[in-house]
Short mmCIF file of C-alpha atoms and ligand atoms in Angstrom, two decimals:
data_model
loop_
_atom_site.label_atom_id
_atom_site.label_comp_id
_atom_site.label_asym_id
_atom_site.label_seq_id
_atom_site.Cartn_x
_atom_site.Cartn_y
_atom_site.Cartn_z
CA UNK Q 274 44.90 -35.62 -17.82
CA UNK Q 275 48.04 -37.46 -16.83
CA UNK Q 276 50.44 -35.04 -18.50
CA UNK Q 277 51.96 -32.10 -16.62
CA UNK Q 278 50.14 -28.73 -17.02
CA UNK Q 279 53.03 -27.37 -19.14
CA UNK Q 280 52.11 -29.89 -21.84
CA UNK Q 281 48.35 -29.24 -21.65
CA UNK Q 282 48.11 -26.63 -24.36
CA UNK Q 283 49.66 -28.76 -27.09
CA UNK Q 284 47.70 -31.77 -25.88
CA UNK Q 285 44.47 -29.79 -26.29
CA UNK Q 286 45.54 -28.84 -29.84
CA UNK Q 287 46.20 -32.49 -30.64
CA UNK Q 288 42.75 -33.48 -29.40
CA UNK Q 289 41.02 -30.52 -31.07
CA UNK Q 290 42.46 -31.37 -34.50
CA UNK Q 291 41.52 -35.05 -34.25
CA UNK Q 292 38.18 -34.81 -36.03
CA UNK Q 293 39.74 -32.99 -38.97
CA UNK Q 294 42.68 -35.40 -39.08
CA UNK Q 295 40.35 -38.41 -39.09
CA UNK Q 296 39.25 -37.52 -42.61
CA UNK Q 297 42.59 -36.18 -43.82
CA UNK Q 298 44.75 -38.40 -46.05
CA UNK Q 299 48.25 -37.18 -45.49
CA UNK Q 300 50.29 -37.46 -48.71
CA UNK Q 301 53.38 -39.62 -48.97
CA UNK Q 302 56.63 -37.68 -49.23
CA UNK Q 303 58.16 -37.25 -52.69
CA UNK Q 304 61.66 -38.70 -53.27
CA UNK Q 305 63.03 -35.13 -53.20
CA UNK Q 306 61.31 -34.33 -49.90
CA UNK Q 307 62.63 -37.56 -48.37
CA UNK Q 308 66.16 -36.78 -49.45
CA UNK Q 309 65.93 -33.27 -48.03
CA UNK Q 310 64.66 -34.64 -44.70
CA UNK Q 311 67.42 -37.24 -44.51
CA UNK Q 312 70.25 -34.90 -45.45
CA UNK Q 313 68.95 -32.13 -43.23
CA UNK Q 314 68.00 -34.04 -40.12
CA UNK Q 315 69.06 -37.70 -40.00
CA UNK Q 316 71.78 -38.28 -37.36
CA UNK Q 317 73.84 -40.27 -39.92
CA UNK Q 318 74.53 -36.93 -41.62
CA UNK Q 319 76.01 -35.18 -38.57
CA UNK Q 320 79.57 -35.41 -39.87
CA UNK Q 321 81.37 -34.25 -36.74
CA UNK Q 322 79.97 -37.14 -34.67
CA UNK Q 323 81.86 -39.66 -36.83
CA UNK Q 324 85.54 -40.59 -36.93
CA UNK Q 325 87.64 -42.27 -39.61
CA UNK Q 326 89.13 -45.55 -38.37
CA UNK Q 327 92.93 -45.40 -38.17
CA UNK Q 328 93.68 -49.10 -37.87
CA UNK Q 329 92.40 -52.48 -39.00
CA UNK Q 330 90.66 -53.81 -42.11
CA UNK Q 331 88.40 -50.76 -42.45
CA UNK Q 332 91.08 -48.10 -41.89
CA UNK Q 333 89.87 -44.88 -43.47
CA UNK Q 334 86.14 -45.72 -43.13
CA UNK Q 335 83.81 -43.52 -41.08
CA UNK Q 336 81.98 -44.83 -38.03
CA UNK Q 337 80.37 -43.17 -34.99
CA UNK Q 338 83.12 -41.83 -32.70
CA UNK Q 339 81.94 -43.93 -29.74
CA UNK Q 340 82.34 -47.10 -31.79
CA UNK Q 341 85.61 -45.99 -33.39
CA UNK Q 342 87.11 -45.63 -29.93
CA UNK Q 343 86.27 -49.27 -29.11
CA UNK Q 344 87.31 -50.65 -32.49
CA UNK Q 345 90.71 -48.95 -32.17
CA UNK Q 346 91.25 -50.00 -28.56
CA UNK Q 347 93.53 -52.59 -27.02
CA UNK Q 348 92.41 -55.98 -25.70
CA UNK Q 349 91.54 -56.52 -22.05
CA UNK Q 350 94.03 -59.43 -22.02
CA UNK Q 351 97.46 -58.58 -20.61
CA UNK Q 352 100.36 -58.28 -23.03
CA UNK Q 353 102.93 -61.11 -23.05
CA UNK Q 354 105.49 -62.13 -25.60
CA UNK Q 355 106.07 -65.66 -26.84
CA UNK Q 356 103.79 -68.67 -26.72
CA UNK Q 357 102.80 -68.48 -23.06
CA UNK Q 358 99.29 -67.67 -21.96
CA UNK Q 359 98.49 -63.99 -21.40
CA UNK Q 360 96.80 -64.81 -18.13
CA UNK Q 361 98.63 -66.67 -15.34
CA UNK Q 362 96.98 -70.05 -14.73
CA UNK Q 363 95.19 -70.06 -18.06
CA UNK Q 364 96.47 -72.56 -20.58
CA UNK Q 365 95.88 -72.25 -24.30
CA UNK Q 366 97.19 -75.84 -24.66
CA UNK Q 367 94.67 -77.25 -22.19
CA UNK Q 368 91.37 -75.62 -23.01
CA UNK Q 369 88.59 -75.63 -20.43
CA UNK Q 370 85.99 -76.45 -23.10
CA UNK Q 371 86.12 -78.24 -26.44
CA UNK Q 372 83.39 -78.10 -29.07
CA UNK Q 373 82.68 -78.15 -32.80
CA UNK Q 374 80.71 -74.90 -32.87
CA UNK Q 375 81.14 -72.10 -30.34
CA UNK Q 376 78.30 -69.59 -30.50
CA UNK Q 377 79.02 -66.27 -28.86
CA UNK Q 378 75.68 -64.71 -27.95
CA UNK Q 379 72.39 -66.16 -26.74
CA UNK Q 380 69.76 -64.08 -28.52
CA UNK Q 381 67.59 -64.95 -31.52
CA UNK Q 382 70.47 -65.54 -33.94
CA UNK Q 383 72.59 -67.49 -31.43
CA UNK Q 384 69.73 -69.78 -30.42
CA UNK Q 385 68.61 -70.38 -34.02
CA UNK Q 386 72.19 -71.26 -34.93
CA UNK Q 387 72.55 -73.60 -31.96
CA UNK Q 388 69.39 -75.53 -32.83
CA UNK Q 389 70.43 -76.01 -36.46
CA UNK Q 390 74.03 -76.95 -35.62
CA UNK Q 391 72.72 -79.42 -33.04
CA UNK Q 392 70.35 -80.87 -35.67
CA UNK Q 393 73.38 -81.34 -37.94
CA UNK Q 394 75.13 -83.38 -35.25
CA UNK Q 395 77.67 -80.79 -34.10
CA UNK Q 396 78.82 -80.44 -30.50
CA UNK Q 397 77.58 -76.95 -29.63
CA UNK Q 398 78.51 -74.52 -26.88
CA UNK Q 399 76.72 -71.19 -26.39
CA UNK Q 400 78.60 -68.57 -24.38
CA UNK Q 401 76.50 -65.54 -23.58
CA UNK Q 402 77.28 -62.32 -21.70
CA UNK Q 403 74.09 -62.18 -19.66
CA UNK Q 404 71.31 -64.77 -19.53
CA UNK Q 405 70.09 -66.82 -22.49
CA UNK Q 406 67.57 -64.58 -24.27
CA UNK Q 407 68.82 -61.26 -22.87
CA UNK Q 408 68.95 -59.73 -26.31
CA UNK Q 409 67.39 -57.22 -28.68
CA UNK Q 410 65.29 -60.06 -30.11
CA UNK Q 411 63.37 -60.06 -26.83
CA UNK Q 412 62.74 -56.31 -27.13
CA UNK Q 413 61.32 -56.29 -30.70
CA UNK Q 414 57.61 -55.80 -30.57
CA UNK Q 415 55.64 -55.21 -33.74
CA UNK Q 416 56.27 -58.19 -35.98
CA UNK Q 417 58.28 -60.37 -38.33
CA UNK Q 418 58.05 -60.18 -42.12
CA UNK Q 419 57.54 -63.16 -44.43
CA UNK Q 420 55.87 -63.25 -47.86
CA UNK Q 421 53.56 -66.18 -47.30
CA UNK Q 422 50.27 -64.80 -48.63
CA UNK Q 423 48.77 -65.30 -52.09
CA UNK Q 424 49.04 -61.64 -53.04
CA UNK Q 425 52.71 -61.53 -52.02
CA UNK Q 426 55.98 -63.16 -53.04
CA UNK Q 427 59.64 -63.21 -51.99
CA UNK Q 428 60.33 -61.10 -55.11
CA UNK Q 429 57.98 -58.35 -53.87
CA UNK Q 430 59.52 -58.61 -50.41
CA UNK Q 431 62.96 -58.29 -52.05
CA UNK Q 432 62.01 -55.03 -53.77
CA UNK Q 433 60.67 -53.58 -50.51
CA UNK Q 434 63.85 -54.50 -48.60
CA UNK Q 435 66.08 -52.99 -51.30
CA UNK Q 436 63.97 -49.82 -51.47
CA UNK Q 437 64.04 -49.44 -47.69
CA UNK Q 438 67.83 -49.83 -47.69
CA UNK Q 439 68.29 -47.20 -50.45
CA UNK Q 440 69.35 -49.99 -52.86
CA UNK Q 441 72.70 -50.19 -51.09
CA UNK Q 442 71.91 -53.66 -49.65
CA UNK Q 443 74.02 -56.70 -50.58
CA UNK Q 444 71.72 -58.44 -53.12
CA UNK Q 445 72.71 -62.05 -52.22
CA UNK Q 446 71.88 -61.44 -48.57
CA UNK Q 447 68.50 -59.91 -49.39
CA UNK Q 448 67.72 -62.85 -51.65
CA UNK Q 449 68.54 -65.28 -48.83
CA UNK Q 450 66.46 -63.26 -46.35
CA UNK Q 451 63.29 -63.17 -48.40
CA UNK Q 452 63.60 -66.65 -49.93
CA UNK Q 453 64.00 -68.34 -46.53
CA UNK Q 454 61.35 -66.23 -44.79
CA UNK Q 455 58.25 -68.42 -45.26
CA UNK Q 456 60.16 -71.53 -44.16
CA UNK Q 457 61.68 -69.69 -41.18
CA UNK Q 458 58.24 -68.67 -40.02
CA UNK Q 459 56.87 -72.20 -40.42
CA UNK Q 460 59.88 -73.48 -38.43
CA UNK Q 461 59.12 -71.07 -35.58
CA UNK Q 462 55.48 -72.15 -35.55
CA UNK Q 463 56.54 -75.76 -35.52
CA UNK Q 464 58.75 -75.08 -32.50
CA UNK Q 465 55.73 -73.57 -30.74
CA UNK Q 466 55.66 -69.84 -31.50
CA UNK Q 467 52.13 -68.50 -31.31
CA UNK Q 468 51.42 -65.89 -33.98
CA UNK Q 469 48.15 -63.99 -34.27
CA UNK Q 470 45.62 -65.81 -36.45
CA UNK Q 471 42.39 -64.96 -38.25
CA UNK Q 472 39.24 -66.89 -37.33
CA UNK Q 473 39.86 -69.21 -40.32
CA UNK Q 474 43.29 -70.15 -38.95
CA UNK Q 475 45.28 -68.15 -41.50
CA UNK Q 476 48.02 -65.80 -40.32
CA UNK Q 477 46.98 -62.27 -39.44
CA UNK Q 478 49.25 -59.79 -41.22
CA UNK Q 479 49.64 -56.01 -41.16
CA UNK Q 480 51.72 -53.33 -42.90
CA UNK Q 481 54.92 -51.79 -41.61
CA UNK Q 482 56.73 -48.71 -42.88
CA UNK Q 483 57.87 -49.32 -46.48
CA UNK Q 484 55.99 -52.60 -47.05
CA UNK Q 485 53.92 -52.89 -50.22
CA UNK Q 486 52.00 -55.90 -48.89
CA UNK Q 487 50.60 -56.81 -45.49
CA UNK Q 488 53.33 -59.29 -44.50
CA UNK Q 489 54.06 -58.40 -40.86
CA UNK Q 490 53.22 -61.42 -38.70
CA UNK Q 491 52.54 -60.52 -35.11
CA UNK Q 492 52.19 -61.88 -31.63
CA UNK Q 493 50.25 -58.84 -30.35
CA UNK Q 494 53.00 -56.29 -29.54
CA UNK Q 495 55.47 -58.73 -28.03
CA UNK Q 496 56.45 -60.65 -31.16
CA UNK Q 497 60.16 -60.70 -30.31
CA UNK Q 498 59.49 -61.95 -26.79
CA UNK Q 499 57.33 -64.75 -28.20
CA UNK Q 500 60.01 -65.76 -30.70
CA UNK Q 501 62.74 -65.58 -28.06
CA UNK Q 502 60.64 -67.62 -25.63
CA UNK Q 503 60.23 -70.31 -28.27
CA UNK Q 504 63.90 -70.45 -29.25
CA UNK Q 505 65.13 -70.30 -25.66
CA UNK Q 506 62.81 -73.14 -24.59
CA UNK Q 507 64.03 -75.23 -27.50
CA UNK Q 508 67.70 -74.64 -26.67
CA UNK Q 509 67.16 -75.35 -22.98
CA UNK Q 510 65.26 -78.53 -23.70
CA UNK Q 511 68.12 -79.97 -25.76
CA UNK Q 512 70.57 -81.54 -23.36
CA UNK Q 513 73.25 -81.66 -26.05
CA UNK Q 514 73.59 -77.89 -26.30
CA UNK Q 515 76.01 -76.67 -23.63
CA UNK Q 516 75.40 -73.20 -22.22
CA UNK Q 517 77.60 -70.76 -20.31
CA UNK Q 518 75.73 -67.69 -19.06
CA UNK Q 519 77.39 -64.51 -17.74
CA UNK Q 520 80.40 -65.57 -19.82
CA UNK Q 521 81.18 -63.05 -22.56
CA UNK Q 522 84.02 -63.64 -25.02
CA UNK Q 523 86.82 -61.10 -24.56
CA UNK Q 524 89.11 -62.27 -27.38
CA UNK Q 525 88.99 -64.74 -30.23
CA UNK Q 526 91.72 -67.37 -30.53
CA UNK Q 527 93.38 -68.11 -33.85
CA UNK Q 528 95.60 -70.85 -35.28
CA UNK Q 529 98.92 -70.35 -37.04
CA UNK Q 530 97.13 -69.62 -40.34
CA UNK Q 531 94.92 -66.95 -38.83
CA UNK Q 532 91.79 -69.14 -38.84
CA UNK Q 533 89.60 -68.75 -35.79
CA UNK Q 534 89.85 -71.69 -33.38
CA UNK Q 535 88.09 -70.64 -30.19
CA UNK Q 536 87.80 -67.79 -27.72
CA UNK Q 537 88.78 -66.58 -24.28
CA UNK Q 538 85.71 -66.12 -22.07
CA UNK Q 539 85.37 -64.11 -18.88
CA UNK Q 540 83.13 -65.55 -16.18
CA UNK Q 541 81.46 -62.41 -14.80
CA UNK Q 542 80.42 -64.10 -11.57
CA UNK Q 543 83.89 -65.40 -10.69
CA UNK Q 544 85.93 -62.81 -12.61
CA UNK Q 545 87.86 -65.71 -14.12
CA UNK Q 546 88.98 -66.36 -17.69
CA UNK Q 547 88.51 -69.68 -19.46
CA UNK Q 548 89.54 -71.03 -22.86
CA UNK Q 549 87.25 -72.62 -25.44
CA UNK Q 550 88.64 -74.59 -28.36
CA UNK Q 551 86.21 -74.72 -31.28
CA UNK Q 552 86.39 -75.82 -34.90
CA UNK Q 553 84.15 -72.95 -35.92
CA UNK Q 554 82.92 -69.83 -34.12
CA UNK Q 555 79.69 -67.94 -34.74
CA UNK Q 556 79.47 -64.39 -33.47
CA UNK Q 557 75.85 -63.55 -32.66
CA UNK Q 558 76.35 -60.78 -30.14
CA UNK Q 559 73.76 -58.34 -31.52
CA UNK Q 560 73.98 -54.57 -31.79
CA UNK Q 561 75.52 -51.56 -30.11
CA UNK Q 562 72.68 -49.25 -29.03
CA UNK Q 563 74.07 -49.07 -25.50
CA UNK Q 564 76.92 -46.97 -26.88
CA UNK Q 565 74.31 -44.16 -27.08
CA UNK Q 566 75.66 -42.64 -30.29
CA UNK Q 567 75.24 -38.87 -30.33
CA UNK Q 568 73.87 -39.20 -26.77
CA UNK Q 569 70.61 -40.70 -28.04
CA UNK Q 570 68.53 -42.76 -25.63
CA UNK Q 571 68.13 -46.35 -26.79
CA UNK Q 572 65.55 -49.08 -27.09
CA UNK Q 573 68.30 -51.72 -26.82
CA UNK Q 574 68.93 -54.24 -24.06
CA UNK Q 575 71.66 -53.65 -21.51
CA UNK Q 576 74.24 -55.85 -23.21
CA UNK Q 577 74.16 -54.20 -26.65
CA UNK Q 578 77.70 -52.83 -26.61
CA UNK Q 579 79.03 -53.99 -30.00
CA UNK Q 580 81.34 -56.63 -28.51
CA UNK Q 581 81.19 -58.94 -31.54
CA UNK Q 582 82.29 -56.16 -33.86
CA UNK Q 583 85.38 -55.58 -31.73
CA UNK Q 584 86.30 -59.28 -31.51
CA UNK Q 585 85.86 -59.87 -35.23
CA UNK Q 586 87.62 -56.66 -36.24
CA UNK Q 587 90.75 -57.43 -34.21
CA UNK Q 588 90.86 -60.87 -35.82
CA UNK Q 589 90.86 -59.23 -39.26
CA UNK Q 590 87.18 -59.26 -40.27
CA UNK Q 591 85.90 -56.60 -42.61
CA UNK Q 592 82.96 -54.45 -41.50
CA UNK Q 593 80.26 -53.04 -43.77
CA UNK Q 594 77.87 -50.09 -43.42
CA UNK Q 595 79.26 -49.07 -40.04
CA UNK Q 596 78.43 -45.45 -40.79
CA UNK Q 597 74.68 -45.93 -40.56
CA UNK Q 598 72.46 -46.49 -37.55
CA UNK Q 599 68.73 -46.77 -37.21
CA UNK Q 600 66.87 -44.30 -35.00
CA UNK Q 601 63.41 -45.76 -34.42
CA UNK Q 602 61.01 -42.85 -34.90
CA UNK Q 603 59.00 -43.55 -31.80
CA UNK Q 604 60.90 -43.97 -28.57
CA UNK Q 605 59.07 -42.91 -25.42
CA UNK Q 606 59.79 -39.23 -24.62
CA UNK Q 607 57.58 -39.09 -21.54
CA UNK Q 608 57.62 -40.08 -18.74
CA UNK Q 609 61.33 -39.81 -18.02
CA UNK Q 610 61.44 -43.29 -16.42
CA UNK Q 611 60.88 -44.95 -19.81
CA UNK Q 612 62.85 -42.50 -21.94
CA UNK Q 613 63.95 -44.16 -25.18
CA UNK Q 614 61.96 -47.35 -24.68
CA UNK Q 615 60.42 -48.71 -27.83
CA UNK Q 616 56.94 -47.64 -28.89
CA UNK Q 617 56.29 -50.17 -31.59
CA UNK Q 618 55.74 -49.17 -35.20
CA UNK Q 619 52.61 -51.33 -35.00
CA UNK Q 620 50.96 -48.37 -33.24
CA UNK Q 621 51.19 -46.51 -36.57
CA UNK Q 622 50.48 -49.64 -38.62
CA UNK Q 623 47.04 -49.87 -37.02
CA UNK Q 624 46.11 -46.23 -37.33
CA UNK Q 625 47.82 -43.78 -34.96
CA UNK Q 626 49.04 -40.50 -36.47
CA UNK Q 627 52.07 -38.39 -35.59
CA UNK Q 628 51.06 -34.87 -34.59
CA UNK Q 629 53.18 -31.83 -33.74
CA UNK Q 630 52.62 -29.31 -30.94
CA UNK Q 631 50.30 -27.26 -33.18
CA UNK Q 632 48.02 -30.26 -33.71
CA UNK Q 633 49.20 -30.85 -37.29
CA UNK Q 634 50.17 -34.07 -39.04
CA UNK Q 635 53.57 -33.62 -40.64
CA UNK Q 636 54.45 -37.01 -42.16
CA UNK Q 637 52.69 -40.02 -43.62
CA UNK Q 638 52.92 -42.41 -40.65
CA UNK Q 639 54.31 -45.39 -42.58
CA UNK Q 640 57.18 -43.83 -44.47
CA UNK Q 641 60.41 -45.77 -43.85
CA UNK Q 642 61.94 -45.30 -40.39
CA UNK Q 643 64.83 -43.08 -41.43
CA UNK Q 644 62.42 -40.65 -43.07
CA UNK Q 645 59.90 -40.60 -40.20
CA UNK Q 646 62.66 -40.16 -37.60
CA UNK Q 647 64.14 -37.27 -39.62
CA UNK Q 648 60.74 -35.61 -39.91
CA UNK Q 649 60.26 -35.70 -36.13
CA UNK Q 650 63.71 -34.23 -35.56
CA UNK Q 651 62.85 -31.56 -38.17
CA UNK Q 652 59.59 -30.64 -36.35
CA UNK Q 653 61.44 -30.38 -33.05
CA UNK Q 654 64.24 -28.27 -34.50
CA UNK Q 655 61.60 -25.99 -36.05
CA UNK Q 656 60.10 -25.44 -32.59
CA UNK Q 657 56.89 -27.40 -33.30
CA UNK Q 658 57.50 -29.91 -30.53
CA UNK Q 659 56.25 -30.49 -27.04
CA UNK Q 660 58.79 -30.01 -24.25
CA UNK Q 661 58.50 -31.99 -21.04
CA UNK Q 662 59.34 -30.60 -17.57
CA UNK Q 663 62.72 -32.39 -17.83
CA UNK Q 664 63.41 -30.58 -21.14
CA UNK Q 665 62.90 -33.64 -23.36
CA UNK Q 666 61.35 -32.84 -26.73
CA UNK Q 667 58.76 -34.91 -28.53
CA UNK Q 668 55.69 -35.07 -30.74
CA UNK Q 669 52.35 -36.76 -30.12
CA UNK Q 670 51.52 -40.25 -31.33
CA UNK Q 671 47.76 -40.11 -31.30
CA UNK Q 672 46.73 -43.58 -30.06
CA UNK Q 673 43.07 -42.85 -29.20
CA UNK Q 674 42.51 -42.56 -32.97
CA UNK Q 675 42.97 -46.33 -33.18
CA UNK Q 676 39.99 -46.88 -30.89
CA UNK Q 677 37.89 -44.32 -32.73
CA UNK Q 678 38.70 -45.84 -36.13
CA UNK Q 679 38.69 -49.53 -35.29
CA UNK Q 680 36.42 -49.79 -32.28
CA UNK Q 681 36.73 -49.76 -28.50
CA UNK Q 682 39.06 -52.42 -27.14
CA UNK Q 683 41.34 -52.50 -30.20
CA UNK Q 684 44.30 -50.91 -28.43
CA UNK Q 685 44.09 -53.27 -25.48
CA UNK Q 686 43.80 -56.26 -27.79
CA UNK Q 687 46.51 -55.31 -30.28
CA UNK Q 688 48.92 -53.45 -28.01
CA UNK Q 689 48.68 -54.99 -24.54
CA UNK Q 690 52.37 -54.43 -23.75
CA UNK Q 691 52.12 -50.74 -24.71
CA UNK Q 692 49.00 -50.33 -22.57
CA UNK Q 693 50.87 -51.76 -19.58
CA UNK Q 694 54.11 -49.87 -20.25
CA UNK Q 695 52.35 -46.50 -20.18
CA UNK Q 696 49.60 -47.53 -17.74
CA UNK Q 697 52.26 -48.12 -15.07
CA UNK Q 698 52.92 -44.40 -15.22
CA UNK Q 699 49.28 -43.35 -15.16
CA UNK Q 700 48.89 -42.78 -18.91
CA UNK Q 701 45.92 -44.52 -20.50
CA UNK Q 702 46.89 -44.71 -24.18
CA UNK Q 703 43.36 -45.62 -25.20
CA UNK Q 704 42.35 -42.10 -24.13
CA UNK Q 705 45.54 -40.03 -24.35
CA UNK Q 706 48.30 -39.85 -26.95
CA UNK Q 707 51.90 -40.85 -26.24
CA UNK Q 708 54.81 -38.42 -26.45
CA UNK Q 709 57.59 -39.79 -28.66
CA UNK Q 710 61.02 -38.93 -30.09
CA UNK Q 711 63.50 -41.03 -32.10
CA UNK Q 712 65.52 -43.55 -30.11
CA UNK Q 713 68.71 -45.40 -31.11
CA UNK Q 714 67.33 -48.76 -32.19
CA UNK Q 715 69.50 -50.72 -34.60
CA UNK Q 716 72.91 -51.05 -36.12
CA UNK Q 717 72.29 -51.18 -39.87
CA UNK Q 718 75.79 -52.49 -40.57
CA UNK Q 719 78.18 -54.99 -39.01
CA UNK Q 720 80.64 -57.69 -40.00
CA UNK Q 721 80.50 -58.32 -43.75
CA UNK Q 722 79.09 -61.78 -44.47
CA UNK Q 723 78.19 -64.07 -47.35
CA UNK Q 724 74.75 -65.66 -47.62
CA UNK Q 725 76.11 -68.56 -45.54
CA UNK Q 726 77.32 -66.15 -42.86
CA UNK Q 727 81.01 -66.67 -43.66
CA UNK Q 728 83.40 -63.75 -43.15
CA UNK Q 729 86.79 -63.03 -44.68
CA UNK Q 730 88.34 -64.75 -41.62
CA UNK Q 731 88.48 -68.51 -41.94
CA UNK Q 732 86.06 -70.42 -39.67
CA UNK Q 733 84.50 -67.25 -38.29
CA UNK Q 734 80.82 -66.82 -39.04
CA UNK Q 735 78.52 -63.98 -38.02
CA UNK Q 736 74.73 -63.81 -37.84
CA UNK Q 737 72.05 -61.33 -36.83
CA UNK Q 738 72.52 -57.67 -35.88
CA UNK Q 739 76.30 -58.11 -35.59
CA UNK Q 740 76.44 -58.72 -39.35
CA UNK Q 741 76.14 -56.10 -42.07
CA UNK Q 742 74.87 -55.80 -45.62
CA UNK Q 743 71.37 -57.23 -45.74
CA UNK Q 744 69.59 -54.03 -44.69
CA UNK Q 745 71.75 -51.58 -46.61
CA UNK Q 746 71.42 -48.10 -45.15
CA UNK Q 747 68.04 -48.55 -43.48
CA UNK Q 748 66.18 -51.60 -42.24
CA UNK Q 749 62.43 -52.11 -42.52
CA UNK Q 750 60.34 -53.09 -39.51
CA UNK Q 751 60.10 -56.82 -38.94
CA UNK Q 752 63.18 -57.67 -40.99
CA UNK Q 753 65.42 -57.90 -37.94
CA UNK Q 754 63.45 -60.69 -36.30
CA UNK Q 755 63.48 -62.34 -39.70
CA UNK Q 756 67.23 -61.73 -40.12
CA UNK Q 757 68.13 -63.37 -36.79
CA UNK Q 758 66.13 -66.48 -37.61
CA UNK Q 759 67.13 -66.81 -41.29
CA UNK Q 760 70.82 -66.08 -40.85
CA UNK Q 761 71.01 -67.75 -37.43
CA UNK Q 762 69.74 -70.95 -39.06
CA UNK Q 763 72.10 -70.57 -42.02
CA UNK Q 764 75.07 -69.94 -39.73
CA UNK Q 765 74.31 -72.99 -37.59
CA UNK Q 766 74.08 -75.30 -40.60
CA UNK Q 767 77.18 -73.87 -42.27
CA UNK Q 768 79.25 -73.94 -39.07
CA UNK Q 769 78.39 -77.59 -38.44
CA UNK Q 770 79.45 -78.43 -41.99
CA UNK Q 771 82.72 -76.49 -41.70
CA UNK Q 772 83.45 -78.15 -38.37
CA UNK Q 773 83.18 -81.58 -39.98
CA UNK Q 774 85.64 -80.51 -42.66
CA UNK Q 775 88.20 -79.20 -40.16
CA UNK Q 776 90.38 -82.09 -39.12
CA UNK Q 777 93.64 -82.36 -37.21
CA UNK Q 778 94.77 -80.74 -33.96
CA UNK Q 779 93.83 -77.14 -33.39
CA UNK Q 780 96.66 -75.06 -31.98
CA UNK Q 781 95.29 -72.05 -30.14
CA UNK Q 782 97.11 -68.74 -30.22
CA UNK Q 783 96.83 -64.99 -30.12
CA UNK Q 784 98.96 -64.08 -33.13
CA UNK Q 785 96.22 -61.75 -34.39
CA UNK Q 786 96.38 -59.81 -31.13
CA UNK Q 787 100.16 -59.53 -31.28
CA UNK Q 788 99.80 -58.25 -34.84
CA UNK Q 789 97.11 -55.78 -33.70
CA UNK Q 790 99.29 -54.45 -30.93
CA UNK Q 791 102.22 -54.00 -33.29
CA UNK Q 792 99.98 -52.07 -35.67
CA UNK Q 793 98.74 -49.90 -32.79
CA UNK Q 794 102.31 -49.07 -31.81
CA UNK Q 795 103.33 -48.39 -35.39
CA UNK Q 796 100.46 -45.92 -35.71
CA UNK Q 797 101.13 -44.32 -32.32
CA UNK Q 798 97.77 -45.48 -31.02
CA UNK Q 799 98.67 -46.27 -27.43
CA UNK Q 800 95.23 -46.24 -25.87
CA UNK Q 801 93.89 -46.47 -22.32
CA UNK Q 802 90.65 -47.73 -23.72
CA UNK Q 803 90.12 -51.51 -23.58
CA UNK Q 804 87.50 -53.41 -25.48
CA UNK Q 805 85.09 -55.17 -25.75
CA UNK Q 806 83.22 -52.91 -23.38
CA UNK Q 807 80.91 -55.70 -22.08
CA UNK Q 808 78.85 -53.51 -19.75
CA UNK Q 809 77.93 -49.86 -20.29
CA UNK Q 810 78.87 -47.33 -17.67
CA UNK Q 811 75.88 -45.46 -16.28
CA UNK Q 812 77.74 -43.61 -13.53
CA UNK Q 813 75.88 -40.38 -12.90
CA UNK Q 814 77.78 -37.20 -13.64
CA UNK Q 815 77.85 -35.01 -10.54
CA UNK Q 816 79.11 -31.64 -11.79
O1 MEZ P 148 61.84 -54.69 -36.49
C1 MEZ P 148 61.75 -53.93 -35.52
O2 MEZ P 148 62.65 -53.17 -35.19
C2 MEZ P 148 60.48 -53.90 -34.75
C3 MEZ P 148 59.55 -55.04 -34.97
C4 MEZ P 148 60.22 -52.85 -33.97
C5 MEZ P 148 58.88 -52.35 -33.66
O3 MEZ P 148 58.61 -51.20 -33.96
O4 MEZ P 148 58.05 -53.06 -33.10
#
């Protein structure tokens, strides 16, 4: 055994109950049972971890306290009055870069947007905080949804998405998501993405939580990495797309009418600001898992600090669904070195069961994520969990069942990344279960957009995880990879069109920031906190 002796007893119970569980069909939860689980145990319902925003377009709305602090904060740019630049040596009249479409963020949505805007003839600049492709897209594992089989349709996909989101989703956005999905997938294949295929050449598809058809297209268990590889290669191979890495945006720039007209970037290598003038700006900065809401571990990449939300909010953009986050049911709970890292839902899609410390199943494995995560938290709060030597709680995800059910070699073939991730720490998941607990995975909400990714701020578009509405209050597996491609493509096309329509000289200014600072003062919100955060602080507490 690779688990510490303290975990042996529950491990033995898990193994001992396997034969019985192999023949057991665990019932799906009733609507009433789901509601009780969500209200009783989902982190979205922990009222005292939320704060009502005191300033900005969403004043009065609830959001996690960690995010509220950043949304209410002051800019990192120094305060000056009048038309001069806030930073000595930096001229808003003489921008360092000029383009039609500035894309802030170099993940799946940013790259998709860049390719489409480039196709439409726009002069494109991508500015990204870390390297191109350092994004949550890269970290998504289990698949991308698209209704491209005979027994499926965008209409069926639509119903699944709405059901998963508790019917709170913005209908136009869901329609765009599902209608574009087959074409988006074909586009990725055409660019070179290699999805898993059946011997006859047709796409291999599996279920995810909340899907009524097998429509999850996979590249083993590194689907996001395969999609990101494809998009990144395409962007890099197009000489016309300019790229600035390690260059996050720290403030948007606006014209006299409040329309967005560029951004101030910070070169992290040189610690120097620069100015970009752009006819349209697309925010594609991804999510905010690195804010560790409610002290949850996260499956997110290092740069997921909600920067785009802050930039857009200060410029006057309205946010939607910022009171709901997704906790992926299965983050690694052991060993400590990989705490919170994603254990893909595909593990359950292909047959693994969730088992508590007593060796009992407690939830149908493919309920929607919010329900499964709540059920695990419920088991742990009821004392039916396994506790590691570092006091982390978890339940078993019984992976050897996959091999027993589907034949030796299945795990290695279907989940090679998982095998390596745990194998590095001496755990052979073909023979031993994994220990898991929910991990902060996704920001269900974001900047409110239309189906063409427009916001209420002129010439500001948003795509991907930074946007809000399409997933309602809970996203289904595989709809995030789809979202970044569908809405990234839409944003790129729309931004190129808007750029063509925007004629005349663009005057760059920071009137929105002056207005923000006045509002802060009026509300007595003098704050030491500056945002966007850019990089999370992992300084170890020493007390
Ligand atoms: O859509 C996701 O979040 C995803 C594919 C994650 C996973 O479990 O693999």
